[in-house]
PDB file of C-alpha atoms in Angstrom:
ATOM      1  CA  MET A1346     -21.384  -3.831 -24.955  1.00 44.00           C
ATOM      2  CA  ILE A1347     -21.353  -0.165 -25.996  1.00 46.00           C
ATOM      3  CA  THR A1348     -19.311   2.079 -23.690  1.00 60.00           C
ATOM      4  CA  LYS A1349     -21.094   5.277 -22.786  1.00 69.00           C
ATOM      5  CA  LEU A1350     -19.469   8.678 -22.460  1.00 72.00           C
ATOM      6  CA  PRO A1351     -18.729   9.867 -18.891  1.00 69.00           C
ATOM      7  CA  ASP A1352     -21.585  12.403 -18.957  1.00 74.00           C
ATOM      8  CA  GLN A1353     -24.011   9.724 -20.118  1.00 72.00           C
ATOM      9  CA  GLU A1354     -22.832   7.339 -17.358  1.00 75.00           C
ATOM     10  CA  ARG A1355     -23.177  10.102 -14.793  1.00 74.00           C
ATOM     11  CA  ALA A1356     -26.706  10.896 -15.900  1.00 74.00           C
ATOM     12  CA  LEU A1357     -27.711   7.249 -15.399  1.00 74.00           C
ATOM     13  CA  ILE A1358     -26.132   7.164 -11.939  1.00 71.00           C
ATOM     14  CA  ILE A1359     -27.692  10.392 -10.718  1.00 76.00           C
ATOM     15  CA  ARG A1360     -31.193   9.421 -11.796  1.00 70.00           C
ATOM     16  CA  GLN A1361     -30.875   6.111  -9.885  1.00 75.00           C
ATOM     17  CA  ASP A1362     -31.015   3.948 -13.008  1.00 70.00           C
ATOM     18  CA  PRO A1363     -31.534   0.281 -11.955  1.00 76.00           C
ATOM     19  CA  ASN A1364     -28.903  -0.776 -14.516  1.00 77.00           C
ATOM     20  CA  ARG A1365     -26.244   0.792 -12.256  1.00 80.00           C
ATOM     21  CA  PRO A1366     -27.124  -0.949  -8.967  1.00 81.00           C
ATOM     22  CA  TYR A1367     -23.679  -1.360  -7.400  1.00 86.00           C
ATOM     23  CA  GLY A1368     -21.262   0.869  -5.562  1.00 88.00           C
ATOM     24  CA  ALA A1369     -18.090   0.587  -3.510  1.00 92.00           C
ATOM     25  CA  LYS A1370     -17.066   2.087  -0.175  1.00 93.00           C
ATOM     26  CA  ILE A1371     -13.506   2.708   1.003  1.00 94.00           C
ATOM     27  CA  THR A1372     -12.815   3.740   4.596  1.00 93.00           C
ATOM     28  CA  PHE A1373      -9.508   5.295   5.579  1.00 94.00           C
ATOM     29  CA  GLN A1374      -7.845   7.138   8.467  1.00 93.00           C
ATOM     30  CA  ILE A1375      -5.534  10.139   8.564  1.00 94.00           C
ATOM     31  CA  LEU A1376      -4.044  12.111  11.437  1.00 90.00           C
ATOM     32  CA  GLN A1377      -5.894  15.370  10.759  1.00 89.00           C
ATOM     33  CA  SER A1378      -8.526  16.447   8.248  1.00 90.00           C
ATOM     34  CA  ALA A1379      -6.135  19.244   7.216  1.00 91.00           C
ATOM     35  CA  CYS A1380      -4.147  16.567   5.352  1.00 92.00           C
ATOM     36  CA  ILE A1381      -6.972  16.423   2.797  1.00 92.00           C
ATOM     37  CA  GLY A1382      -7.789  20.118   2.843  1.00 91.00           C
ATOM     38  CA  GLU A1383     -10.610  19.773   5.389  1.00 90.00           C
ATOM     39  CA  LEU A1384     -12.683  18.103   2.683  1.00 91.00           C
ATOM     40  CA  GLU A1385     -16.078  16.920   3.955  1.00 90.00           C
ATOM     41  CA  TYR A1386     -19.193  15.952   1.998  1.00 92.00           C
ATOM     42  CA  VAL A1387     -17.432  16.577  -1.311  1.00 93.00           C
ATOM     43  CA  THR A1388     -18.562  14.991  -4.584  1.00 90.00           C
ATOM     44  CA  MET A1389     -15.971  14.125  -7.236  1.00 90.00           C
ATOM     45  CA  LEU A1390     -16.870  13.490 -10.865  1.00 87.00           C
ATOM     46  CA  LEU A1391     -14.491  10.771 -12.042  1.00 85.00           C
ATOM     47  CA  GLU A1392     -13.221  10.318 -15.578  1.00 82.00           C
ATOM     48  CA  SER A1393     -15.018   6.965 -15.892  1.00 79.00           C
ATOM     49  CA  GLY A1394     -18.361   8.681 -15.292  1.00 81.00           C
ATOM     50  CA  ALA A1395     -18.623   7.321 -11.762  1.00 83.00           C
ATOM     51  CA  VAL A1396     -19.496   9.661  -8.900  1.00 86.00           C
ATOM     52  CA  ALA A1397     -17.439   9.589  -5.688  1.00 92.00           C
ATOM     53  CA  THR A1398     -18.489  11.198  -2.402  1.00 92.00           C
ATOM     54  CA  LEU A1399     -16.056  11.820   0.465  1.00 94.00           C
ATOM     55  CA  GLU A1400     -17.475  12.261   3.958  1.00 94.00           C
ATOM     56  CA  PRO A1401     -16.509  11.767   7.624  1.00 93.00           C
ATOM     57  CA  ALA A1402     -17.038   8.258   8.989  1.00 90.00           C
ATOM     58  CA  ARG A1403     -17.662   6.897  12.465  1.00 82.00           C
ATOM     59  CA  ASN A1404     -14.615   7.423  14.628  1.00 78.00           C
ATOM     60  CA  ALA A1405     -13.955   6.484  18.281  1.00 72.00           C
ATOM     61  CA  SER A1406     -12.307   9.198  20.379  1.00 67.00           C
ATOM     62  CA  TRP A1407      -9.526   6.855  21.560  1.00 65.00           C
ATOM     63  CA  GLU A1408      -8.321   6.112  18.022  1.00 72.00           C
ATOM     64  CA  GLY A1409      -6.386   9.355  17.672  1.00 73.00           C
ATOM     65  CA  CYS A1410      -7.052   9.557  13.925  1.00 85.00           C
ATOM     66  CA  LYS A1411      -9.749  10.965  11.679  1.00 90.00           C
ATOM     67  CA  ARG A1412     -11.753   8.415   9.693  1.00 92.00           C
ATOM     68  CA  PHE A1413     -13.319   9.174   6.325  1.00 94.00           C
ATOM     69  CA  GLN A1414     -15.350   7.194   3.824  1.00 94.00           C
ATOM     70  CA  VAL A1415     -15.422   7.405   0.051  1.00 94.00           C
ATOM     71  CA  THR A1416     -18.533   6.077  -1.698  1.00 93.00           C
ATOM     72  CA  ILE A1417     -18.310   5.440  -5.449  1.00 90.00           C
ATOM     73  CA  GLU A1418     -21.471   4.896  -7.487  1.00 87.00           C
ATOM     74  CA  GLY A1419     -22.674   3.266  -9.728  1.00 78.00           C
ATOM     75  CA  PHE A1420     -21.661   0.146 -11.659  1.00 85.00           C
ATOM     76  CA  ARG A1421     -23.346  -2.559 -13.692  1.00 83.00           C
ATOM     77  CA  THR A1422     -21.793  -5.454 -11.761  1.00 88.00           C
ATOM     78  CA  ALA A1423     -20.347  -6.137  -8.328  1.00 88.00           C
ATOM     79  CA  THR A1424     -17.068  -7.101 -10.018  1.00 89.00           C
ATOM     80  CA  ASN A1425     -16.807  -3.692 -11.680  1.00 88.00           C
ATOM     81  CA  ALA A1426     -17.561  -1.994  -8.376  1.00 89.00           C
ATOM     82  CA  GLU A1427     -14.855  -3.983  -6.580  1.00 90.00           C
ATOM     83  CA  HIS A1428     -12.278  -3.198  -9.279  1.00 90.00           C
ATOM     84  CA  GLU A1429     -13.050   0.528  -9.247  1.00 89.00           C
ATOM     85  CA  GLY A1430     -13.010   0.516  -5.451  1.00 92.00           C
ATOM     86  CA  LEU A1431      -9.500  -0.933  -5.565  1.00 92.00           C
ATOM     87  CA  ARG A1432      -8.535   1.728  -8.109  1.00 92.00           C
ATOM     88  CA  PHE A1433      -9.743   4.502  -5.808  1.00 94.00           C
ATOM     89  CA  ALA A1434      -7.971   2.946  -2.811  1.00 94.00           C
ATOM     90  CA  GLN A1435      -4.823   3.027  -4.927  1.00 95.00           C
ATOM     91  CA  ALA A1436      -5.530   6.683  -5.759  1.00 95.00           C
ATOM     92  CA  LEU A1437      -5.739   7.460  -2.036  1.00 95.00           C
ATOM     93  CA  LEU A1438      -2.361   5.829  -1.421  1.00 94.00           C
ATOM     94  CA  LEU A1439      -0.716   7.589  -4.373  1.00 95.00           C
ATOM     95  CA  SER A1440      -2.133  10.939  -3.250  1.00 95.00           C
ATOM     96  CA  ALA A1441      -0.930  10.420   0.331  1.00 94.00           C
ATOM     97  CA  ILE A1442       2.567   9.578  -0.881  1.00 95.00           C
ATOM     98  CA  SER A1443       2.563  12.445  -3.355  1.00 96.00           C
ATOM     99  CA  LEU A1444       1.520  14.957  -0.685  1.00 94.00           C
ATOM    100  CA  ASN A1445       3.621  13.206   1.976  1.00 92.00           C
ATOM    101  CA  PHE A1446       1.124  12.381   4.733  1.00 93.00           C
ATOM    102  CA  GLY A1447       0.148   9.165   6.506  1.00 93.00           C
ATOM    103  CA  LEU A1448      -2.966   7.189   5.593  1.00 93.00           C
ATOM    104  CA  ARG A1449      -4.348   3.842   6.756  1.00 93.00           C
ATOM    105  CA  LEU A1450      -6.876   1.857   4.727  1.00 92.00           C
ATOM    106  CA  ASN A1451      -9.498   0.097   6.870  1.00 88.00           C
ATOM    107  CA  TYR A1452     -10.334  -3.410   5.678  1.00 81.00           C
ATOM    108  CA  HIS A1453     -13.656  -5.199   6.157  1.00 73.00           C
ATOM    109  CA  ASN A1454     -12.706  -8.184   3.992  1.00 69.00           C
ATOM    110  CA  GLN A1455      -9.844  -9.222   1.689  1.00 68.00           C
ATOM    111  CA  GLU A1456     -10.184  -6.079  -0.446  1.00 75.00           C
ATOM    112  CA  PRO A1457     -10.013  -2.425   0.617  1.00 79.00           C
ATOM    113  CA  ALA A1458     -13.401  -1.668  -0.975  1.00 81.00           C
ATOM    114  CA  VAL A1459     -16.766  -2.964   0.263  1.00 81.00           C
ATOM    115  CA  VAL A1460     -19.306  -3.541  -2.520  1.00 84.00           C
ATOM    116  CA  PHE A1461     -22.930  -2.648  -1.832  1.00 77.00           C
ATOM    117  CA  GLU A1462     -26.247  -2.452  -3.648  1.00 78.00           C
ATOM    118  CA  ARG A1463     -27.269   1.169  -4.020  1.00 69.00           C
ATOM    119  CA  PHE A1464     -31.025   0.619  -3.791  1.00 65.00           C
ATOM    120  CA  ARG A1465     -31.085  -1.704  -0.772  1.00 64.00           C
ATOM    121  CA  SER A1466     -32.328  -0.174   2.505  1.00 55.00           C
ATOM    122  CA  LYS A1467     -29.512   0.756   4.888  1.00 54.00           C
ATOM    123  CA  GLY A1468     -31.664   0.367   8.017  1.00 51.00           C
ATOM    124  CA  SER A1469     -31.206   2.427  11.175  1.00 46.00           C
ATOM    125  CA  SER A1470     -27.831   3.344  12.688  1.00 47.00           C
ATOM    126  CA  MET A1471     -26.323   5.142  15.693  1.00 43.00           C
ATOM    127  CA  GLN A1472     -23.056   7.008  16.143  1.00 44.00           C
ATOM    128  CA  GLY A1473     -21.107   7.645  19.328  1.00 41.00           C
ATOM    129  CA  GLU A1474     -18.462   9.611  19.862  1.00 40.00           C
ATOM    130  CA  LEU A1475      -0.658  20.261  14.394  1.00 44.00           C
ATOM    131  CA  THR A1476      -0.223  18.609  11.070  1.00 52.00           C
ATOM    132  CA  ILE A1477       0.650  20.125   7.676  1.00 64.00           C
ATOM    133  CA  GLY A1478      -2.470  20.728   5.595  1.00 80.00           C
ATOM    134  CA  TRP A1479      -3.156  21.057   1.892  1.00 90.00           C
ATOM    135  CA  SER A1480      -5.622  23.186  -0.001  1.00 92.00           C
ATOM    136  CA  GLN A1481      -8.739  21.515  -1.338  1.00 92.00           C
ATOM    137  CA  PRO A1482      -7.883  22.091  -5.044  1.00 93.00           C
ATOM    138  CA  ILE A1483      -4.504  20.365  -4.596  1.00 94.00           C
ATOM    139  CA  VAL A1484      -6.020  17.353  -2.795  1.00 94.00           C
ATOM    140  CA  LEU A1485      -8.845  16.973  -5.332  1.00 93.00           C
ATOM    141  CA  ALA A1486      -6.416  17.262  -8.260  1.00 94.00           C
ATOM    142  CA  GLU A1487      -4.254  14.525  -6.750  1.00 94.00           C
ATOM    143  CA  LEU A1488      -7.189  12.183  -6.057  1.00 94.00           C
ATOM    144  CA  VAL A1489      -8.892  12.601  -9.423  1.00 92.00           C
ATOM    145  CA  GLY A1490      -5.584  12.429 -11.295  1.00 92.00           C
ATOM    146  CA  ALA A1491      -4.417   9.316  -9.460  1.00 94.00           C
ATOM    147  CA  TYR A1492      -7.783   7.627 -10.024  1.00 92.00           C
ATOM    148  CA  SER A1493      -7.216   7.870 -13.782  1.00 90.00           C
ATOM    149  CA  GLU A1494      -4.284   5.435 -13.474  1.00 90.00           C
ATOM    150  CA  PRO A1495      -4.811   1.711 -14.139  1.00 92.00           C
ATOM    151  CA  VAL A1496      -4.569  -0.651 -11.184  1.00 93.00           C
ATOM    152  CA  LEU A1497      -0.914  -1.271 -10.394  1.00 94.00           C
ATOM    153  CA  ASP A1498       0.790  -4.523  -9.413  1.00 93.00           C
ATOM    154  CA  ARG A1499      -0.775  -5.787  -6.186  1.00 94.00           C
ATOM    155  CA  THR A1500       2.604  -6.120  -4.470  1.00 94.00           C
ATOM    156  CA  LEU A1501       3.281  -2.446  -5.227  1.00 95.00           C
ATOM    157  CA  ILE A1502      -0.103  -1.473  -3.766  1.00 96.00           C
ATOM    158  CA  LEU A1503       0.669  -3.487  -0.618  1.00 96.00           C
ATOM    159  CA  SER A1504       4.059  -1.775  -0.329  1.00 96.00           C
ATOM    160  CA  MET A1505       2.454   1.668  -0.615  1.00 97.00           C
ATOM    161  CA  GLU A1506      -0.168   0.679   1.942  1.00 96.00           C
ATOM    162  CA  LEU A1507       2.445  -0.377   4.505  1.00 96.00           C
ATOM    163  CA  TYR A1508       4.372   2.838   3.889  1.00 96.00           C
ATOM    164  CA  CYS A1509       1.358   5.124   4.296  1.00 96.00           C
ATOM    165  CA  ALA A1510       0.000   3.335   7.361  1.00 95.00           C
ATOM    166  CA  ALA A1511       3.364   3.522   9.129  1.00 94.00           C
ATOM    167  CA  PHE A1512       3.061   7.271   9.599  1.00 91.00           C
ATOM    168  CA  LEU A1513      -0.055   6.831  11.712  1.00 91.00           C
ATOM    169  CA  GLU A1514       1.934   4.657  14.130  1.00 87.00           C
ATOM    170  CA  PRO A1515       3.010   6.680  17.218  1.00 81.00           C
ATOM    171  CA  ASN A1516       5.628   4.131  18.301  1.00 83.00           C
ATOM    172  CA  GLU A1517       8.944   5.051  16.675  1.00 87.00           C
ATOM    173  CA  ARG A1518      10.338   1.513  16.467  1.00 89.00           C
ATOM    174  CA  THR A1519       7.106   0.078  15.088  1.00 90.00           C
ATOM    175  CA  ARG A1520       6.997   2.866  12.503  1.00 92.00           C
ATOM    176  CA  PHE A1521      10.545   2.061  11.366  1.00 94.00           C
ATOM    177  CA  ILE A1522       9.875  -1.686  11.126  1.00 94.00           C
ATOM    178  CA  THR A1523       6.676  -1.106   9.130  1.00 95.00           C
ATOM    179  CA  ILE A1524       8.285   1.327   6.695  1.00 96.00           C
ATOM    180  CA  VAL A1525      11.271  -0.955   6.035  1.00 95.00           C
ATOM    181  CA  SER A1526       8.847  -3.884   5.653  1.00 95.00           C
ATOM    182  CA  ALA A1527       7.317  -1.953   2.745  1.00 96.00           C
ATOM    183  CA  LEU A1528      10.480  -2.878   0.811  1.00 94.00           C
ATOM    184  CA  GLU A1529       9.756  -6.611   0.938  1.00 92.00           C
ATOM    185  CA  PRO A1530       6.783  -6.721  -1.493  1.00 94.00           C
ATOM    186  CA  LEU A1531       9.014  -4.916  -4.023  1.00 92.00           C
ATOM    187  CA  ALA A1532      11.708  -7.611  -3.894  1.00 90.00           C
ATOM    188  CA  LYS A1533      11.269  -9.947  -6.851  1.00 87.00           C
ATOM    189  CA  GLN A1534      13.556 -12.826  -5.915  1.00 86.00           C
ATOM    190  CA  ALA A1535      15.437 -14.162  -8.947  1.00 84.00           C
ATOM    191  CA  SER A1536      16.698 -17.718  -9.457  1.00 86.00           C
ATOM    192  CA  LEU A1537      20.330 -18.293  -8.552  1.00 87.00           C
ATOM    193  CA  GLY A1538      20.814 -20.547 -11.583  1.00 90.00           C
ATOM    194  CA  ALA A1539      21.127 -24.171 -12.619  1.00 91.00           C
ATOM    195  CA  GLU A1540      24.312 -24.843 -10.647  1.00 93.00           C
ATOM    196  CA  VAL A1541      22.652 -23.849  -7.380  1.00 91.00           C
ATOM    197  CA  SER A1542      19.574 -25.944  -8.257  1.00 92.00           C
ATOM    198  CA  VAL A1543      21.777 -29.008  -8.800  1.00 94.00           C
ATOM    199  CA  PHE A1544      23.435 -28.421  -5.442  1.00 93.00           C
ATOM    200  CA  VAL A1545      20.027 -28.117  -3.746  1.00 91.00           C
ATOM    201  CA  GLU A1546      18.781 -31.326  -5.423  1.00 93.00           C
ATOM    202  CA  ASN A1547      21.826 -33.238  -4.186  1.00 92.00           C
ATOM    203  CA  ALA A1548      21.363 -31.837  -0.687  1.00 92.00           C
ATOM    204  CA  ILE A1549      17.696 -32.888  -0.692  1.00 92.00           C
ATOM    205  CA  VAL A1550      18.631 -36.440  -1.753  1.00 92.00           C
ATOM    206  CA  ALA A1551      21.176 -36.605   1.078  1.00 92.00           C
ATOM    207  CA  LEU A1552      18.581 -35.282   3.504  1.00 90.00           C
ATOM    208  CA  GLU A1553      15.987 -37.865   2.452  1.00 89.00           C
ATOM    209  CA  ASN A1554      18.545 -40.624   3.029  1.00 88.00           C
ATOM    210  CA  ALA A1555      19.260 -39.352   6.544  1.00 88.00           C
ATOM    211  CA  VAL A1556      16.667 -41.597   8.192  1.00 85.00           C
ATOM    212  CA  GLU A1557      18.080 -40.845  11.643  1.00 90.00           C
ATOM    213  CA  ILE A1558      16.545 -37.355  11.369  1.00 89.00           C
ATOM    214  CA  GLN A1559      12.881 -37.172  12.336  1.00 90.00           C
ATOM    215  CA  SER A1560      10.500 -36.945   9.366  1.00 89.00           C
ATOM    216  CA  ALA A1561       8.956 -33.670  10.565  1.00 92.00           C
ATOM    217  CA  ILE A1562      12.410 -32.083  10.825  1.00 93.00           C
ATOM    218  CA  ARG A1563      13.385 -33.465   7.388  1.00 88.00           C
ATOM    219  CA  ALA A1564      10.250 -31.889   5.879  1.00 91.00           C
ATOM    220  CA  SER A1565      11.115 -28.531   7.450  1.00 93.00           C
ATOM    221  CA  LEU A1566      14.730 -28.704   6.255  1.00 91.00           C
ATOM    222  CA  LYS A1567      13.605 -29.644   2.748  1.00 91.00           C
ATOM    223  CA  GLY A1568      11.489 -26.510   2.564  1.00 90.00           C
ATOM    224  CA  ARG A1569      14.409 -24.379   3.703  1.00 90.00           C
ATOM    225  CA  LEU A1570      16.735 -26.029   1.191  1.00 91.00           C
ATOM    226  CA  ASN A1571      14.293 -25.326  -1.650  1.00 90.00           C
ATOM    227  CA  GLN A1572      14.381 -21.641  -0.711  1.00 88.00           C
ATOM    228  CA  LEU A1573      18.096 -21.629  -1.573  1.00 88.00           C
ATOM    229  CA  ARG A1574      17.222 -21.875  -5.287  1.00 90.00           C
ATOM    230  CA  ASN A1575      16.356 -18.155  -5.283  1.00 88.00           C
ATOM    231  CA  GLU A1576      18.155 -15.131  -3.917  1.00 90.00           C
ATOM    232  CA  SER A1577      17.141 -13.818  -0.498  1.00 88.00           C
ATOM    233  CA  VAL A1578      14.945 -10.753  -0.084  1.00 87.00           C
ATOM    234  CA  ARG A1579      17.995  -8.760   0.978  1.00 87.00           C
ATOM    235  CA  GLN A1580      19.961  -9.878  -2.106  1.00 88.00           C
ATOM    236  CA  ALA A1581      16.991  -9.011  -4.340  1.00 90.00           C
ATOM    237  CA  LEU A1582      16.739  -5.517  -2.847  1.00 89.00           C
ATOM    238  CA  ILE A1583      20.452  -4.881  -3.399  1.00 88.00           C
ATOM    239  CA  ARG A1584      20.120  -6.020  -7.027  1.00 88.00           C
ATOM    240  CA  LEU A1585      16.963  -3.998  -7.670  1.00 89.00           C
ATOM    241  CA  SER A1586      18.465  -0.884  -6.087  1.00 89.00           C
ATOM    242  CA  ASN A1587      20.880  -0.770  -9.023  1.00 88.00           C
ATOM    243  CA  THR A1588      17.827  -0.598 -11.314  1.00 88.00           C
ATOM    244  CA  TRP A1589      15.983   2.002  -9.258  1.00 91.00           C
ATOM    245  CA  PHE A1590      19.066   4.127  -8.544  1.00 92.00           C
ATOM    246  CA  PRO A1591      21.834   3.379 -11.063  1.00 90.00           C
ATOM    247  CA  GLN A1592      25.268   4.678 -10.112  1.00 87.00           C
ATOM    248  CA  ARG A1593      23.935   5.520  -6.618  1.00 91.00           C
ATOM    249  CA  LYS A1594      25.979   3.234  -4.383  1.00 91.00           C
ATOM    250  CA  GLU A1595      25.041   5.256  -1.294  1.00 93.00           C
ATOM    251  CA  VAL A1596      21.320   4.579  -1.866  1.00 92.00           C
ATOM    252  CA  ARG A1597      21.970   0.850  -2.187  1.00 91.00           C
ATOM    253  CA  GLN A1598      23.906   0.997   1.086  1.00 92.00           C
ATOM    254  CA  GLN A1599      21.026   2.881   2.743  1.00 92.00           C
ATOM    255  CA  ILE A1600      18.515   0.207   1.687  1.00 92.00           C
ATOM    256  CA  ASP A1601      20.811  -2.559   2.918  1.00 91.00           C
ATOM    257  CA  LYS A1602      21.454  -0.763   6.214  1.00 93.00           C
ATOM    258  CA  ALA A1603      17.739  -0.198   6.859  1.00 93.00           C
ATOM    259  CA  TYR A1604      16.932  -3.841   6.155  1.00 91.00           C
ATOM    260  CA  ALA A1605      19.769  -4.992   8.442  1.00 92.00           C
ATOM    261  CA  LEU A1606      18.560  -2.710  11.253  1.00 94.00           C
ATOM    262  CA  ARG A1607      15.023  -4.054  10.900  1.00 93.00           C
ATOM    263  CA  SER A1608      16.317  -7.632  11.192  1.00 92.00           C
ATOM    264  CA  GLU A1609      18.327  -6.623  14.250  1.00 92.00           C
ATOM    265  CA  LEU A1610      15.258  -5.133  15.918  1.00 92.00           C
ATOM    266  CA  LEU A1611      13.087  -8.142  15.155  1.00 92.00           C
ATOM    267  CA  HIS A1612      15.623 -10.741  16.288  1.00 91.00           C
ATOM    268  CA  GLU A1613      17.282  -8.922  19.197  1.00 90.00           C
ATOM    269  CA  GLY A1614      14.431  -6.698  20.378  1.00 88.00           C
ATOM    270  CA  THR A1615      16.757  -3.702  20.318  1.00 85.00           C
ATOM    271  CA  LEU A1616      19.471  -2.061  18.237  1.00 86.00           C
ATOM    272  CA  LEU A1617      22.921  -3.217  19.305  1.00 86.00           C
ATOM    273  CA  ASP A1618      24.342   0.252  18.638  1.00 86.00           C
ATOM    274  CA  PRO A1619      22.601   2.630  21.092  1.00 79.00           C
ATOM    275  CA  ASP A1620      23.833   5.676  19.187  1.00 85.00           C
ATOM    276  CA  ILE A1621      21.737   4.938  16.076  1.00 89.00           C
ATOM    277  CA  ASP A1622      19.008   7.546  15.610  1.00 89.00           C
ATOM    278  CA  ILE A1623      16.007   5.451  14.558  1.00 89.00           C
ATOM    279  CA  SER A1624      14.014   8.548  13.624  1.00 89.00           C
ATOM    280  CA  ALA A1625      16.738   9.710  11.238  1.00 91.00           C
ATOM    281  CA  GLU A1626      16.936   6.237   9.683  1.00 94.00           C
ATOM    282  CA  THR A1627      13.163   6.299   9.183  1.00 94.00           C
ATOM    283  CA  THR A1628      13.422   9.622   7.349  1.00 94.00           C
ATOM    284  CA  LYS A1629      16.206   8.325   5.083  1.00 94.00           C
ATOM    285  CA  ILE A1630      14.443   5.130   4.011  1.00 95.00           C
ATOM    286  CA  SER A1631      11.143   7.010   3.604  1.00 95.00           C
ATOM    287  CA  LYS A1632      12.752   9.230   0.971  1.00 95.00           C
ATOM    288  CA  VAL A1633      14.073   6.165  -0.841  1.00 95.00           C
ATOM    289  CA  LEU A1634      10.651   4.482  -0.852  1.00 95.00           C
ATOM    290  CA  ARG A1635       8.869   7.607  -2.135  1.00 96.00           C
ATOM    291  CA  ALA A1636      11.349   7.782  -5.012  1.00 95.00           C
ATOM    292  CA  ILE A1637      10.703   4.096  -5.822  1.00 95.00           C
ATOM    293  CA  PHE A1638       6.931   4.622  -5.739  1.00 96.00           C
ATOM    294  CA  GLU A1639       7.226   7.599  -8.075  1.00 95.00           C
ATOM    295  CA  GLN A1640       9.177   5.506 -10.587  1.00 93.00           C
ATOM    296  CA  ALA A1641       6.950   2.446 -10.285  1.00 93.00           C
ATOM    297  CA  SER A1642       3.672   4.374 -10.573  1.00 93.00           C
ATOM    298  CA  GLY A1643       4.809   6.627 -13.400  1.00 92.00           C
ATOM    299  CA  ARG A1644       3.378   9.669 -11.607  1.00 92.00           C
ATOM    300  CA  SER A1645       5.177  12.862 -10.627  1.00 94.00           C
ATOM    301  CA  PHE A1646       4.569  13.450  -6.933  1.00 95.00           C
ATOM    302  CA  TYR A1647       3.659  16.898  -5.676  1.00 94.00           C
ATOM    303  CA  VAL A1648       6.258  16.849  -2.887  1.00 93.00           C
ATOM    304  CA  SER A1649       9.779  16.300  -4.186  1.00 91.00           C
ATOM    305  CA  THR A1650      11.165  12.747  -3.987  1.00 88.00           C
ATOM    306  CA  GLU A1651      14.823  13.740  -4.197  1.00 84.00           C
ATOM    307  CA  VAL A1652      16.994  11.213  -2.367  1.00 76.00           C
TER     308      VAL A1652
END
C-alpha cells in the first residue's frame, strides 16, 4: 500500500473521504484548564497527516477536575485508529510529566482510546452541569512533539499513567501510595539462577509429599514457592536503580525507602514513625520517577528532572 504524504492524508480527511472512516477519542481530566494553556476547540495537524481536535467534555460539578476530549480523525481501519489513539494518550502523559502537572486518562474499555466511525450519526445528547498554567504554544509543542514518538512499552505507559493520575488525588496518603506504585510496572524481575531453581524444585517435591497438608493449601504454597525463582519487585528496583542512576547510592536508598513506606502503609494502615512527612516523601519519589521517565522515553522534559 502506498503511503501518502501528510498533506495528502489531511486533504482526504477534511473532505470526508469514505476511505478514512475511523477515528479515535481520548478523554482525560486535569485540575485546571490553565494546565493546558486554556486550550479549547483547538485543532492540531499531526505529523502522520491525522487531524486532532481538543475540546471540553462533559464534566459533573462534584468531580473537582476539568474533563477534555481529544478526537483524532481519520484512519483506514479501526486497528489503525486504536493504535494512534494509544499513541496520543501516551503523548498526553509525556506532556503532563514534561510540564509537571497531573492528568487522569478516562477509560471506557481496555484501551484509553475509543474507536468510532466518523460518518455514523451521533444521535441526540444532553449535558448537565490556583494551579500553575502554561502558554498555549508550549502545550501544543509538547503534545505534537510527543505524538511523533513511537508507542512505548506498555508497562512504561502504565507507570506514567499511575504517576500522572496520582496528582489529581486529594488524599495525601492515597497520592503517595499511587505514585510509589508507579515503580512496580518498571521492575523487570530477573531470575535468581539455576541454584535457586534447584532449591525450589526440591521444596516443591517435599511439599507434594506432605499429604497431611490440605490440597488447596499445597496448591497455594506451590505458587508462592515458584515465585522464589525470580527476584522480588523490591530487589528488582534496587538493581535497576543502579542502571537508572549509576553511582547514586542516595537515589537507590530513596527508591527503597519509598517502597518500604508504601508497604508499611498498606499492611499497617499507618506509618509507624509519626514524624515522617508523607508530602515530602511524595515530592522526593516524584522527582526520581520523572527522571526515569525522561530516560525511558528518550525525550527531554520541559521542566527539569534533576534529582
